[in-house]
Short mmCIF file of C-alpha atoms in Angstrom, two decimals:
data_model
loop_
_atom_site.label_atom_id
_atom_site.label_comp_id
_atom_site.label_asym_id
_atom_site.label_seq_id
_atom_site.Cartn_x
_atom_site.Cartn_y
_atom_site.Cartn_z
CA MET A 1 33.42 -21.14 19.44
CA ILE A 2 34.92 -23.73 16.32
CA VAL A 3 36.15 -27.28 17.52
CA VAL A 4 38.53 -27.89 14.90
CA ARG A 5 37.80 -31.71 13.82
CA PRO A 6 40.23 -32.18 11.06
CA GLY A 7 39.69 -34.47 7.98
CA PRO A 8 41.41 -36.59 5.87
CA ASP A 9 42.83 -33.78 3.58
CA ALA A 10 43.55 -31.54 6.94
CA ALA A 11 45.22 -34.12 8.48
CA ARG A 12 47.51 -35.05 5.67
CA TYR A 13 48.50 -31.41 5.76
CA LEU A 14 49.38 -31.60 9.63
CA LEU A 15 51.16 -34.69 8.88
CA ALA A 16 53.33 -32.63 6.20
CA GLY A 17 53.73 -29.70 8.64
CA ASP A 18 55.28 -32.43 11.00
CA GLY A 19 57.82 -33.16 8.12
CA ASN A 20 56.48 -36.29 7.38
CA PRO A 21 56.22 -37.51 3.59
CA VAL A 22 52.09 -37.81 2.54
CA ALA A 23 51.03 -38.94 -0.68
CA PHE A 24 50.13 -37.11 -3.75
CA PRO A 25 48.49 -34.46 -4.58
CA PHE A 26 49.48 -33.35 -0.81
CA ASN A 27 53.29 -33.49 -0.94
CA VAL A 28 52.92 -30.71 -3.83
CA ARG A 29 51.20 -28.37 -1.51
CA TRP A 30 54.35 -27.91 0.46
CA LEU A 31 54.12 -24.00 1.16
CA LEU A 32 51.51 -23.48 4.02
CA PRO A 33 52.34 -26.72 6.15
CA SER A 34 56.01 -26.07 5.42
CA VAL A 35 54.90 -22.25 6.90
CA CYS A 36 52.04 -22.75 9.52
CA GLY A 37 53.57 -26.88 10.73
CA SER A 38 50.61 -28.34 12.95
CA ASP A 39 50.21 -24.77 14.84
CA LEU A 40 46.02 -24.39 14.43
CA ALA A 41 46.98 -20.74 15.50
CA ALA A 42 49.01 -20.05 12.56
CA TRP A 43 46.48 -21.70 10.37
CA TRP A 44 44.11 -19.78 11.72
CA VAL A 45 45.64 -16.66 10.86
CA VAL A 46 46.04 -17.78 7.37
CA TRP A 47 42.83 -19.06 6.75
CA GLY A 48 41.00 -15.68 8.49
CA LEU A 49 43.16 -13.40 6.29
CA SER A 50 42.66 -14.75 2.95
CA TRP A 51 39.00 -14.17 3.27
CA PRO A 52 39.36 -10.35 2.74
CA VAL A 53 42.29 -10.99 0.46
CA LEU A 54 40.14 -13.12 -1.91
CA GLY A 55 37.14 -10.02 -1.75
CA VAL A 56 39.45 -7.29 -2.49
CA SER A 57 40.98 -9.18 -4.77
CA VAL A 58 38.03 -10.30 -7.15
CA ALA A 59 36.65 -7.05 -6.80
CA LEU A 60 39.74 -5.25 -8.56
CA TRP A 61 40.20 -7.91 -11.01
CA ALA A 62 36.49 -7.47 -12.17
CA ARG A 63 37.14 -3.50 -12.07
CA GLY A 64 39.93 -4.46 -14.26
CA LEU A 65 37.98 -6.18 -16.58
CA ASP A 66 35.49 -2.62 -16.80
CA ALA A 67 32.91 -3.67 -14.80
CA SER A 68 31.66 -1.01 -12.69
CA TRP A 69 32.31 -0.69 -8.82
CA PRO A 70 28.66 -1.92 -7.61
CA VAL A 71 29.04 -4.85 -9.66
CA SER A 72 32.65 -5.78 -9.08
CA ILE A 73 31.68 -5.81 -5.32
CA ALA A 74 28.75 -7.50 -6.14
CA ALA A 75 30.70 -10.44 -7.37
CA ALA A 76 32.90 -10.40 -4.77
CA VAL A 77 30.38 -11.35 -2.24
CA LEU A 78 28.80 -14.09 -4.38
CA VAL A 79 32.38 -15.46 -4.60
CA LEU A 80 32.89 -15.00 -0.92
CA ALA A 81 29.06 -16.49 0.02
CA LEU A 82 29.74 -19.53 -2.32
CA PRO A 83 29.70 -23.10 0.09
CA GLY A 84 32.43 -24.07 -2.64
CA VAL A 85 34.39 -21.42 -1.46
CA MET A 86 33.93 -21.61 2.00
CA GLN A 87 34.71 -25.51 1.93
CA PRO A 88 33.93 -28.12 4.97
CA GLN A 89 34.09 -27.23 8.53
CA SER A 90 36.39 -30.55 8.49
CA THR A 91 39.12 -27.76 6.52
CA TRP A 92 38.69 -25.36 8.77
CA PRO A 93 41.31 -23.87 8.85
CA VAL A 94 44.00 -26.49 7.93
CA GLY A 95 42.92 -26.43 4.18
CA VAL A 96 44.78 -24.53 1.24
CA ASP A 97 41.88 -24.31 -1.30
CA LEU A 98 40.63 -20.60 0.40
CA PRO A 99 44.28 -19.48 0.53
CA ALA A 100 44.72 -20.49 -2.95
CA MET A 101 41.81 -18.56 -4.36
CA ALA A 102 43.03 -15.39 -2.54
CA MET A 103 46.53 -15.30 -3.95
CA SER A 104 45.36 -16.71 -7.41
CA ALA A 105 42.43 -13.64 -7.41
CA ALA A 106 45.52 -11.35 -6.41
CA SER A 107 47.61 -12.49 -9.38
CA ALA A 108 44.44 -12.14 -11.58
CA ALA A 109 43.82 -8.96 -10.54
CA CYS A 110 47.50 -7.53 -11.58
CA PHE A 111 47.26 -9.70 -14.46
CA VAL A 112 44.74 -7.14 -15.80
CA HIS A 113 45.68 -3.83 -14.05
CA GLY A 114 49.21 -4.42 -16.17
CA ASN A 115 51.54 -5.44 -13.57
CA TRP A 116 52.53 -8.57 -14.73
CA LEU A 117 55.91 -9.01 -12.50
CA LEU A 118 53.91 -8.76 -8.92
CA ALA A 119 51.23 -11.46 -10.84
CA LEU A 120 53.64 -13.58 -11.54
CA VAL A 121 54.82 -13.31 -7.81
CA PHE A 122 51.58 -14.12 -6.53
CA ALA A 123 51.36 -17.07 -9.31
CA VAL A 124 54.44 -18.54 -7.96
CA TRP A 125 52.80 -18.24 -4.32
CA ALA A 126 49.36 -19.98 -5.70
CA VAL A 127 51.29 -22.94 -6.98
CA ALA A 128 53.05 -23.56 -4.15
CA ILE A 129 49.82 -23.73 -2.32
CA LYS A 130 47.87 -25.75 -4.45
CA GLU A 131 49.23 -27.10 -7.97
CA GLN A 132 46.28 -26.24 -9.79
CA ALA A 133 46.12 -22.56 -8.87
CA PRO A 134 47.87 -21.67 -12.37
CA ILE A 135 44.94 -22.82 -14.41
CA TRP A 136 42.48 -21.34 -12.29
CA ILE A 137 44.21 -17.68 -12.98
CA ALA A 138 44.74 -18.50 -17.04
CA LEU A 139 40.68 -18.96 -16.65
CA TRP A 140 40.06 -16.03 -14.96
CA VAL A 141 42.39 -14.00 -16.93
CA TRP A 142 41.62 -15.56 -20.18
CA SER A 143 45.55 -15.97 -21.01
CA PRO A 144 48.01 -18.44 -20.83
CA TRP A 145 50.64 -16.78 -19.49
CA PRO A 146 49.88 -17.65 -15.63
CA LEU A 147 50.52 -21.58 -16.73
CA VAL A 148 54.49 -20.52 -16.98
CA VAL A 149 54.70 -21.27 -13.45
CA LEU A 150 52.84 -24.73 -13.89
CA PRO A 151 56.11 -26.44 -14.17
CA LEU A 152 56.99 -25.16 -10.32
CA ALA A 153 54.59 -27.99 -9.40
CA LEU A 154 56.18 -30.68 -10.83
CA ILE A 155 59.66 -29.19 -9.42
CA ALA A 156 57.89 -29.82 -6.10
CA TYR A 157 56.99 -33.30 -6.84
CA LEU A 158 60.44 -34.38 -7.69
CA VAL A 159 62.05 -32.94 -4.79
CA ARG A 160 59.12 -34.02 -1.80
CA ARG A 161 58.61 -37.00 -3.21
CA PRO A 162 54.88 -39.03 -2.80
CA ASP A 163 54.62 -41.88 0.05
CA ILE A 164 51.98 -43.18 1.32
CA ASP A 165 50.86 -41.77 5.12
CA PRO A 166 48.82 -43.13 7.88
CA ILE A 167 45.81 -41.15 6.80
CA THR A 168 46.16 -42.59 2.86
CA ALA A 169 46.33 -45.74 4.47
CA THR A 170 43.37 -46.63 5.46
CA PRO A 171 41.23 -48.83 3.28
CA LEU A 172 38.32 -46.15 1.74
CA LEU A 173 41.21 -43.57 1.09
CA ARG A 174 43.63 -46.05 -0.38
CA ARG A 175 41.22 -47.03 -2.75
CA VAL A 176 40.49 -43.41 -3.38
CA HIS A 177 43.88 -42.76 -4.17
CA ASP A 178 44.67 -46.07 -5.98
CA HIS A 179 41.49 -45.76 -7.88
CA PRO A 180 40.65 -42.14 -8.55
CA VAL A 181 38.10 -42.40 -11.76
CA ARG A 182 36.51 -45.45 -10.30
CA SER A 183 35.91 -44.04 -6.55
CA ALA A 184 34.61 -40.92 -8.31
CA PHE A 185 32.26 -42.40 -10.26
CA GLU A 186 30.77 -44.51 -7.54
CA HIS A 187 30.65 -41.88 -5.03
CA ARG A 188 28.95 -39.74 -7.44
CA ALA A 189 26.50 -42.34 -8.49
CA GLN A 190 25.61 -42.69 -4.39
CA ALA A 191 25.50 -39.16 -4.41
CA GLY A 192 22.35 -39.15 -6.92
CA GLY A 193 24.26 -38.63 -10.59
CA TRP A 194 25.41 -35.72 -12.50
CA ARG A 195 21.72 -34.91 -12.78
CA ASN A 196 21.30 -33.98 -9.06
CA PHE A 197 20.20 -30.36 -9.33
CA TRP A 198 20.76 -29.61 -5.54
CA LEU A 199 24.43 -30.71 -5.30
CA MET A 200 25.70 -30.09 -9.19
CA VAL A 201 23.65 -26.46 -9.72
CA ALA A 202 21.59 -25.42 -6.55
CA PRO A 203 25.04 -24.30 -4.74
CA TRP A 204 25.74 -21.46 -7.34
CA SER A 205 22.82 -20.01 -6.22
CA VAL A 206 22.06 -16.21 -8.39
CA GLY A 207 25.02 -17.37 -10.42
CA VAL A 208 23.24 -19.34 -12.50
CA ALA A 209 22.13 -15.91 -14.15
CA ALA A 210 25.53 -15.65 -15.70
CA LEU A 211 23.96 -18.11 -18.10
CA LEU A 212 22.09 -15.64 -19.57
CA GLU A 213 25.04 -14.41 -21.26
CA PRO A 214 27.43 -17.25 -21.80
CA SER A 215 31.21 -16.88 -23.40
CA TRP A 216 33.78 -19.11 -24.26
CA GLN A 217 35.25 -18.05 -20.91
CA LEU A 218 32.16 -19.02 -18.79
CA VAL A 219 31.97 -22.52 -20.71
CA ALA A 220 35.75 -22.91 -20.09
CA ALA A 221 35.84 -22.28 -16.85
CA LEU A 222 32.58 -24.15 -15.50
CA ALA A 223 34.17 -27.29 -18.00
CA VAL A 224 37.47 -27.26 -15.92
CA GLY A 225 35.35 -27.13 -12.54
CA TYR A 226 33.31 -29.88 -13.70
CA ALA A 227 35.83 -32.31 -15.22
CA ALA A 228 37.48 -32.47 -11.82
CA LEU A 229 35.05 -34.29 -10.49
CA LEU A 230 36.11 -37.41 -12.83
CA VAL A 231 38.83 -37.75 -10.66
CA ALA A 232 37.58 -36.06 -6.92
CA THR A 233 35.20 -38.12 -4.74
CA ASP A 234 33.81 -34.47 -3.34
CA THR A 235 31.49 -31.98 -5.78
CA VAL A 236 31.01 -28.48 -4.86
CA ARG A 237 34.11 -27.84 -3.48
CA VAL A 238 35.92 -29.26 -6.27
CA TYR A 239 34.12 -28.00 -9.40
CA GLN A 240 33.70 -24.00 -7.66
CA PRO A 241 36.28 -23.30 -7.20
CA PRO A 242 37.92 -23.11 -10.74
CA ALA A 243 34.70 -20.91 -11.80
CA ALA A 244 33.90 -18.98 -9.02
CA PRO A 245 35.05 -15.38 -10.14
CA VAL A 246 33.92 -16.07 -13.85
CA VAL A 247 30.47 -17.03 -12.92
CA ALA A 248 30.07 -14.40 -10.59
CA LEU A 249 31.14 -11.31 -12.43
CA ALA A 250 29.08 -12.38 -15.43
CA ALA A 251 26.06 -13.05 -12.92
CA CYS A 252 26.21 -9.69 -11.80
CA SER A 253 27.03 -8.01 -15.02
CA VAL A 254 23.25 -9.59 -16.52
CA ILE A 255 21.35 -8.54 -13.45
CA PRO A 256 20.33 -4.76 -12.73
CA GLU A 257 22.57 -3.17 -10.80
CA SER A 258 19.87 -1.56 -8.19
CA TRP A 259 18.71 -5.14 -7.87
CA LEU A 260 22.16 -6.60 -7.05
CA PRO A 261 21.39 -6.14 -3.49
CA LEU A 262 18.17 -8.61 -3.44
CA ALA A 263 19.51 -10.95 -5.59
CA LEU A 264 22.46 -11.86 -3.38
CA LEU A 265 20.31 -12.48 -0.19
CA PRO A 266 19.74 -16.42 -1.45
CA ALA A 267 23.33 -16.72 -1.72
CA VAL A 268 24.62 -14.70 1.26
CA PHE A 269 21.51 -16.67 4.05
CA PHE A 270 21.06 -19.63 2.27
CA TRP A 271 17.68 -20.58 2.08
CA ARG A 272 18.46 -24.23 2.82
CA PRO A 273 21.29 -25.76 4.04
CA PRO A 274 24.85 -25.31 2.04
CA VAL A 275 26.01 -28.13 0.58
CA THR A 276 29.88 -27.47 1.28
CA GLY A 277 31.41 -30.64 0.44
#
């Protein structure tokens, strides 16, 4: 049985679910708190359904980019196995990253298969879960069109004004809120800096094979993911979601199909404890 111990982020979503004002950016992530409230059972349902939606959507997205079925399925498995997608247990089930990825992947799959109307519907859904989602979709389909829904995040900000909630008001989190860049660099220094291989590279597992055939799309996705670390104290859970599908597909495309099951074993079974924070 999983014991729910909400971390600071989860606590703020639960506060928002009870109708309390919360600090930015939690105030613009309004959809799931509005739907689930503080009902953990509802959050578990969303969290549980997000996994199959994400896996199926990534596979269909990869197929839409002319990948074979074995490569598409392998890419989906790799995405689901990444520790930054799994997220820390303190975000289970009250978190927005996994559901946002699921809706973003569904949108991307619709885009590459030519169903633009449904793609935009999923994109609107995704941006209401997490404001960064349209950027993820744009990276995954390599098109600026998903960004047309990005202004909805600004509207949400204007409608749901931020406020310093009791969680953010604690000294450490208030400092992170008020000085995000300084806090990010201090945290990075404490964790071994940008050259900490086990924190910055190893969590990709077999995904590092993507570097064998780099593309501008891959470079852009990784740049966006790692650039987010400039204003975030978390690490793996920050840089992996924006780039995960692009990295997974690129990696699985360069590995011979007959070797894919073996190549995925390290990612699926974690030869060392995964870093999810």
